[in-house]
């Protein structure tokens, strides 16, 4: 790795992020959420709507979202009001609530999808025993935002993760609550992730100049 700069083949290779905007992705507004839902309803894309709705409500990273199993969101014949997932990045549990509209969409998807509690909620179209790839999830998000006139360079999977967190922060200013909802180990990571003023956020949390793990 340290000698790649001396390799002529590597010198000709274009970096994966060349010409791409890889900075913080914007969260969606409520109006944009409605627009994407309307688009998916009109196109009859029930799986995509279930995926989109769950992404917004769960605030999970893509790698965790695609690995959700039916048993994670189902209790008997009903969709759970609250679910818990172990995060791949931190190996720590994170809890999230499922709103009524999202539970309705998930139930409709499961009625069409079928399967058992041990199956992935969003299976791969290549390997039905496996789960949807994060690459496929990212492609879908690009499609959704482009369909409502947004630039895919400015929005991505992290936009969906950030959306509800940003809404809650604007409404409450409670950065500690957002830290828990996102499953961050440090509150400073949450502040950076939301892209809000650091001093303002830490002052609201009552820990200006301090640290939290």
CSV table of C-alpha atoms in Angstrom, one decimal:
chain,number,residue,atom,x,y,z
A,1,UNK,CA,0.0,0.0,0.0
A,2,UNK,CA,2.8,2.4,0.9
A,3,UNK,CA,4.6,1.8,-2.5
A,4,UNK,CA,1.5,2.3,-4.8
A,5,UNK,CA,2.8,5.7,-5.8
A,6,UNK,CA,5.7,4.0,-7.6
A,7,UNK,CA,3.5,1.6,-9.5
A,8,UNK,CA,2.8,3.0,-13.1
A,9,UNK,CA,-0.5,1.1,-13.3
A,10,UNK,CA,-1.7,2.7,-10.1
A,11,UNK,CA,-0.6,6.1,-11.3
A,12,UNK,CA,-2.9,5.8,-14.3
A,13,UNK,CA,-5.9,4.6,-12.2
A,14,UNK,CA,-8.6,7.2,-11.6
A,15,UNK,CA,-9.6,7.5,-7.9
A,16,UNK,CA,-13.0,6.1,-7.0
A,17,UNK,CA,-14.2,9.5,-5.8
A,18,UNK,CA,-12.7,11.5,-8.6
A,19,UNK,CA,-15.3,14.2,-9.6
A,20,UNK,CA,-17.7,13.1,-7.0
A,21,UNK,CA,-19.2,14.9,-4.1
A,22,UNK,CA,-18.3,12.7,-1.1
A,23,UNK,CA,-19.1,15.3,1.6
A,24,UNK,CA,-22.0,15.3,4.0
A,25,UNK,CA,-25.2,14.4,2.3
A,26,UNK,CA,-28.3,16.6,2.8
A,27,UNK,CA,-31.2,15.3,4.9
A,28,UNK,CA,-34.6,15.2,3.2
A,29,UNK,CA,-37.3,17.6,4.0
A,30,UNK,CA,-40.8,16.5,4.8
A,31,UNK,CA,-42.0,17.7,1.4
A,32,UNK,CA,-39.3,15.6,-0.3
A,33,UNK,CA,-40.3,12.6,1.8
A,34,UNK,CA,-43.9,12.9,0.6
A,35,UNK,CA,-42.7,13.4,-3.0
A,36,UNK,CA,-40.7,10.2,-3.0
A,37,UNK,CA,-43.5,8.2,-1.4
A,38,UNK,CA,-45.9,9.6,-4.0
A,39,UNK,CA,-43.5,8.6,-6.8
A,40,UNK,CA,-43.1,5.0,-5.4
A,41,UNK,CA,-46.9,4.6,-4.9
A,42,UNK,CA,-47.6,5.8,-8.4
A,43,UNK,CA,-45.0,3.4,-9.8
A,44,UNK,CA,-46.3,0.5,-7.7
A,45,UNK,CA,-42.9,-0.1,-6.1
A,46,UNK,CA,-44.1,-1.5,-2.8
A,47,UNK,CA,-40.7,-3.0,-1.9
A,48,UNK,CA,-38.9,0.2,-2.5
A,49,UNK,CA,-41.5,2.2,-0.5
A,50,UNK,CA,-41.1,-0.3,2.4
A,51,UNK,CA,-37.3,0.1,2.2
A,52,UNK,CA,-37.5,3.9,2.0
A,53,UNK,CA,-39.9,4.2,4.9
A,54,UNK,CA,-37.9,1.8,7.1
A,55,UNK,CA,-34.7,3.7,6.3
A,56,UNK,CA,-36.3,7.0,7.4
A,57,UNK,CA,-37.8,5.6,10.6
A,58,UNK,CA,-34.8,3.4,11.6
A,59,UNK,CA,-32.0,5.9,10.9
A,60,UNK,CA,-29.8,2.9,10.3
A,61,UNK,CA,-26.6,2.8,8.2
A,62,UNK,CA,-27.1,1.0,4.9
A,63,UNK,CA,-25.0,-2.0,6.0
A,64,UNK,CA,-27.4,-2.5,8.9
A,65,UNK,CA,-30.6,-1.7,7.0
A,66,UNK,CA,-30.2,-4.3,4.3
A,67,UNK,CA,-29.5,-7.0,6.9
A,68,UNK,CA,-32.7,-6.6,8.8
A,69,UNK,CA,-34.6,-9.9,9.0
A,70,UNK,CA,-38.3,-10.3,9.1
A,71,UNK,CA,-38.2,-11.4,12.7
A,72,UNK,CA,-36.6,-8.1,13.6
A,73,UNK,CA,-39.7,-6.1,12.7
A,74,UNK,CA,-42.5,-8.8,13.2
A,75,UNK,CA,-44.1,-9.9,16.5
A,76,UNK,CA,-46.6,-12.6,15.7
A,77,UNK,CA,-48.9,-11.4,13.0
A,78,UNK,CA,-48.2,-7.7,13.6
A,79,UNK,CA,-45.4,-5.3,12.9
A,80,UNK,CA,-43.5,-4.2,16.0
A,81,UNK,CA,-44.0,-0.7,17.4
A,82,UNK,CA,-40.3,-0.8,18.3
A,83,UNK,CA,-37.3,-2.8,17.0
A,84,UNK,CA,-33.7,-3.3,18.1
A,85,UNK,CA,-30.8,-4.0,15.8
A,86,UNK,CA,-27.1,-4.7,16.6
A,87,UNK,CA,-25.0,-2.3,14.6
A,88,UNK,CA,-22.3,-3.8,12.4
A,89,UNK,CA,-19.9,-0.8,12.9
A,90,UNK,CA,-20.1,-0.6,16.8
A,91,UNK,CA,-21.5,-4.1,17.7
A,92,UNK,CA,-23.9,-2.2,19.9
A,93,UNK,CA,-27.7,-2.3,19.9
A,94,UNK,CA,-29.7,0.6,18.6
A,95,UNK,CA,-33.5,0.9,19.1
A,96,UNK,CA,-36.0,2.6,16.9
A,97,UNK,CA,-39.7,3.1,16.7
A,98,UNK,CA,-41.9,2.3,13.7
A,99,UNK,CA,-44.6,4.8,13.0
A,100,UNK,CA,-48.2,3.7,12.0
A,101,UNK,CA,-47.8,4.5,8.3
A,102,UNK,CA,-44.5,2.7,8.1
A,103,UNK,CA,-46.0,-0.4,9.9
A,104,UNK,CA,-48.8,-0.4,7.3
A,105,UNK,CA,-46.3,-0.3,4.4
A,106,UNK,CA,-44.1,-3.0,5.9
A,107,UNK,CA,-47.2,-5.3,6.5
A,108,UNK,CA,-48.3,-4.8,2.9
A,109,UNK,CA,-44.7,-5.7,1.7
A,110,UNK,CA,-44.5,-8.8,3.9
A,111,UNK,CA,-47.9,-10.0,2.6
A,112,UNK,CA,-46.5,-9.9,-0.9
A,113,UNK,CA,-43.0,-11.0,0.0
A,114,UNK,CA,-43.9,-14.0,2.2
A,115,UNK,CA,-41.1,-15.8,4.0
A,116,UNK,CA,-40.2,-16.7,7.5
A,117,UNK,CA,-38.8,-14.8,10.5
A,118,UNK,CA,-35.3,-15.9,9.7
A,119,UNK,CA,-35.4,-14.5,6.1
A,120,UNK,CA,-34.0,-11.1,5.2
A,121,UNK,CA,-36.7,-8.5,4.9
A,122,UNK,CA,-35.2,-7.2,1.6
A,123,UNK,CA,-33.7,-10.3,-0.2
A,124,UNK,CA,-31.2,-10.1,-3.0
A,125,UNK,CA,-32.6,-10.6,-6.5
A,126,UNK,CA,-29.5,-12.7,-7.4
A,127,UNK,CA,-29.3,-14.9,-4.3
A,128,UNK,CA,-32.8,-15.1,-2.7
A,129,UNK,CA,-31.2,-16.5,0.5
A,130,UNK,CA,-29.0,-13.4,0.8
A,131,UNK,CA,-29.9,-9.8,1.5
A,132,UNK,CA,-30.0,-6.8,-0.8
A,133,UNK,CA,-26.5,-5.4,-1.3
A,134,UNK,CA,-25.6,-1.9,0.0
A,135,UNK,CA,-24.6,-1.1,-3.6
A,136,UNK,CA,-28.1,-1.9,-4.8
A,137,UNK,CA,-29.6,0.2,-1.9
A,138,UNK,CA,-27.4,3.1,-2.9
A,139,UNK,CA,-28.5,2.8,-6.6
A,140,UNK,CA,-32.2,2.8,-5.5
A,141,UNK,CA,-31.7,6.0,-3.4
A,142,UNK,CA,-30.1,7.6,-6.5
A,143,UNK,CA,-33.2,6.7,-8.5
A,144,UNK,CA,-35.6,8.0,-5.9
A,145,UNK,CA,-34.0,11.4,-5.4
A,146,UNK,CA,-33.5,11.9,-9.1
A,147,UNK,CA,-37.1,11.0,-9.8
A,148,UNK,CA,-38.3,14.1,-7.7
A,149,UNK,CA,-35.7,16.4,-9.3
A,150,UNK,CA,-32.9,16.3,-6.7
A,151,UNK,CA,-29.2,16.0,-7.5
A,152,UNK,CA,-27.9,12.6,-6.6
A,153,UNK,CA,-24.5,14.1,-5.9
A,154,UNK,CA,-26.1,16.0,-3.0
A,155,UNK,CA,-28.2,13.1,-1.6
A,156,UNK,CA,-27.5,9.5,-0.7
A,157,UNK,CA,-28.1,6.7,1.7
A,158,UNK,CA,-26.8,8.9,4.6
A,159,UNK,CA,-29.5,11.4,3.7
A,160,UNK,CA,-32.1,8.9,4.8
A,161,UNK,CA,-30.2,8.1,8.0
A,162,UNK,CA,-29.9,11.8,8.8
A,163,UNK,CA,-33.4,12.9,7.9
A,164,UNK,CA,-35.4,12.1,11.0
A,165,UNK,CA,-32.5,12.9,13.3
A,166,UNK,CA,-32.2,16.3,11.7
A,167,UNK,CA,-36.0,16.9,12.2
A,168,UNK,CA,-35.9,15.8,15.8
A,169,UNK,CA,-32.9,18.1,16.5
A,170,UNK,CA,-34.6,21.1,14.9
A,171,UNK,CA,-37.7,20.5,16.9
A,172,UNK,CA,-36.1,19.7,20.3
A,173,UNK,CA,-32.4,20.7,20.2
A,174,UNK,CA,-31.8,17.5,22.2
A,175,UNK,CA,-28.4,16.3,20.8
A,176,UNK,CA,-28.1,13.6,23.5
A,177,UNK,CA,-31.3,12.0,22.3
A,178,UNK,CA,-30.1,12.1,18.7
A,179,UNK,CA,-26.8,10.5,19.8
A,180,UNK,CA,-28.8,7.5,21.2
A,181,UNK,CA,-31.1,7.3,18.2
A,182,UNK,CA,-28.1,7.2,15.8
A,183,UNK,CA,-26.2,4.8,18.0
A,184,UNK,CA,-23.1,7.0,18.1
A,185,UNK,CA,-20.6,6.3,20.9
A,186,UNK,CA,-19.5,10.0,21.1
A,187,UNK,CA,-21.8,13.0,21.1
A,188,UNK,CA,-19.1,14.9,19.1
A,189,UNK,CA,-19.7,12.5,16.3
A,190,UNK,CA,-23.4,13.2,16.4
A,191,UNK,CA,-22.8,17.0,16.2
A,192,UNK,CA,-20.5,16.5,13.2
A,193,UNK,CA,-22.9,14.1,11.6
A,194,UNK,CA,-25.8,16.6,11.8
A,195,UNK,CA,-23.7,19.4,10.5
A,196,UNK,CA,-24.9,21.8,13.2
A,197,UNK,CA,-22.9,24.4,15.0
A,198,UNK,CA,-20.6,22.6,17.5
A,199,UNK,CA,-20.7,25.1,20.3
A,200,UNK,CA,-24.5,25.6,20.1
A,201,UNK,CA,-25.2,21.9,20.1
A,202,UNK,CA,-22.9,21.2,23.0
A,203,UNK,CA,-24.2,24.2,25.0
A,204,UNK,CA,-27.7,22.9,24.5
A,205,UNK,CA,-26.6,19.5,25.7
A,206,UNK,CA,-25.0,21.2,28.7
A,207,UNK,CA,-21.5,19.7,28.0
A,208,UNK,CA,-19.6,22.5,26.3
A,209,UNK,CA,-16.0,21.8,26.4
A,210,UNK,CA,-16.6,18.3,27.7
A,211,UNK,CA,-16.6,14.8,26.1
A,212,UNK,CA,-19.0,11.9,26.2
A,213,UNK,CA,-18.4,8.4,25.1
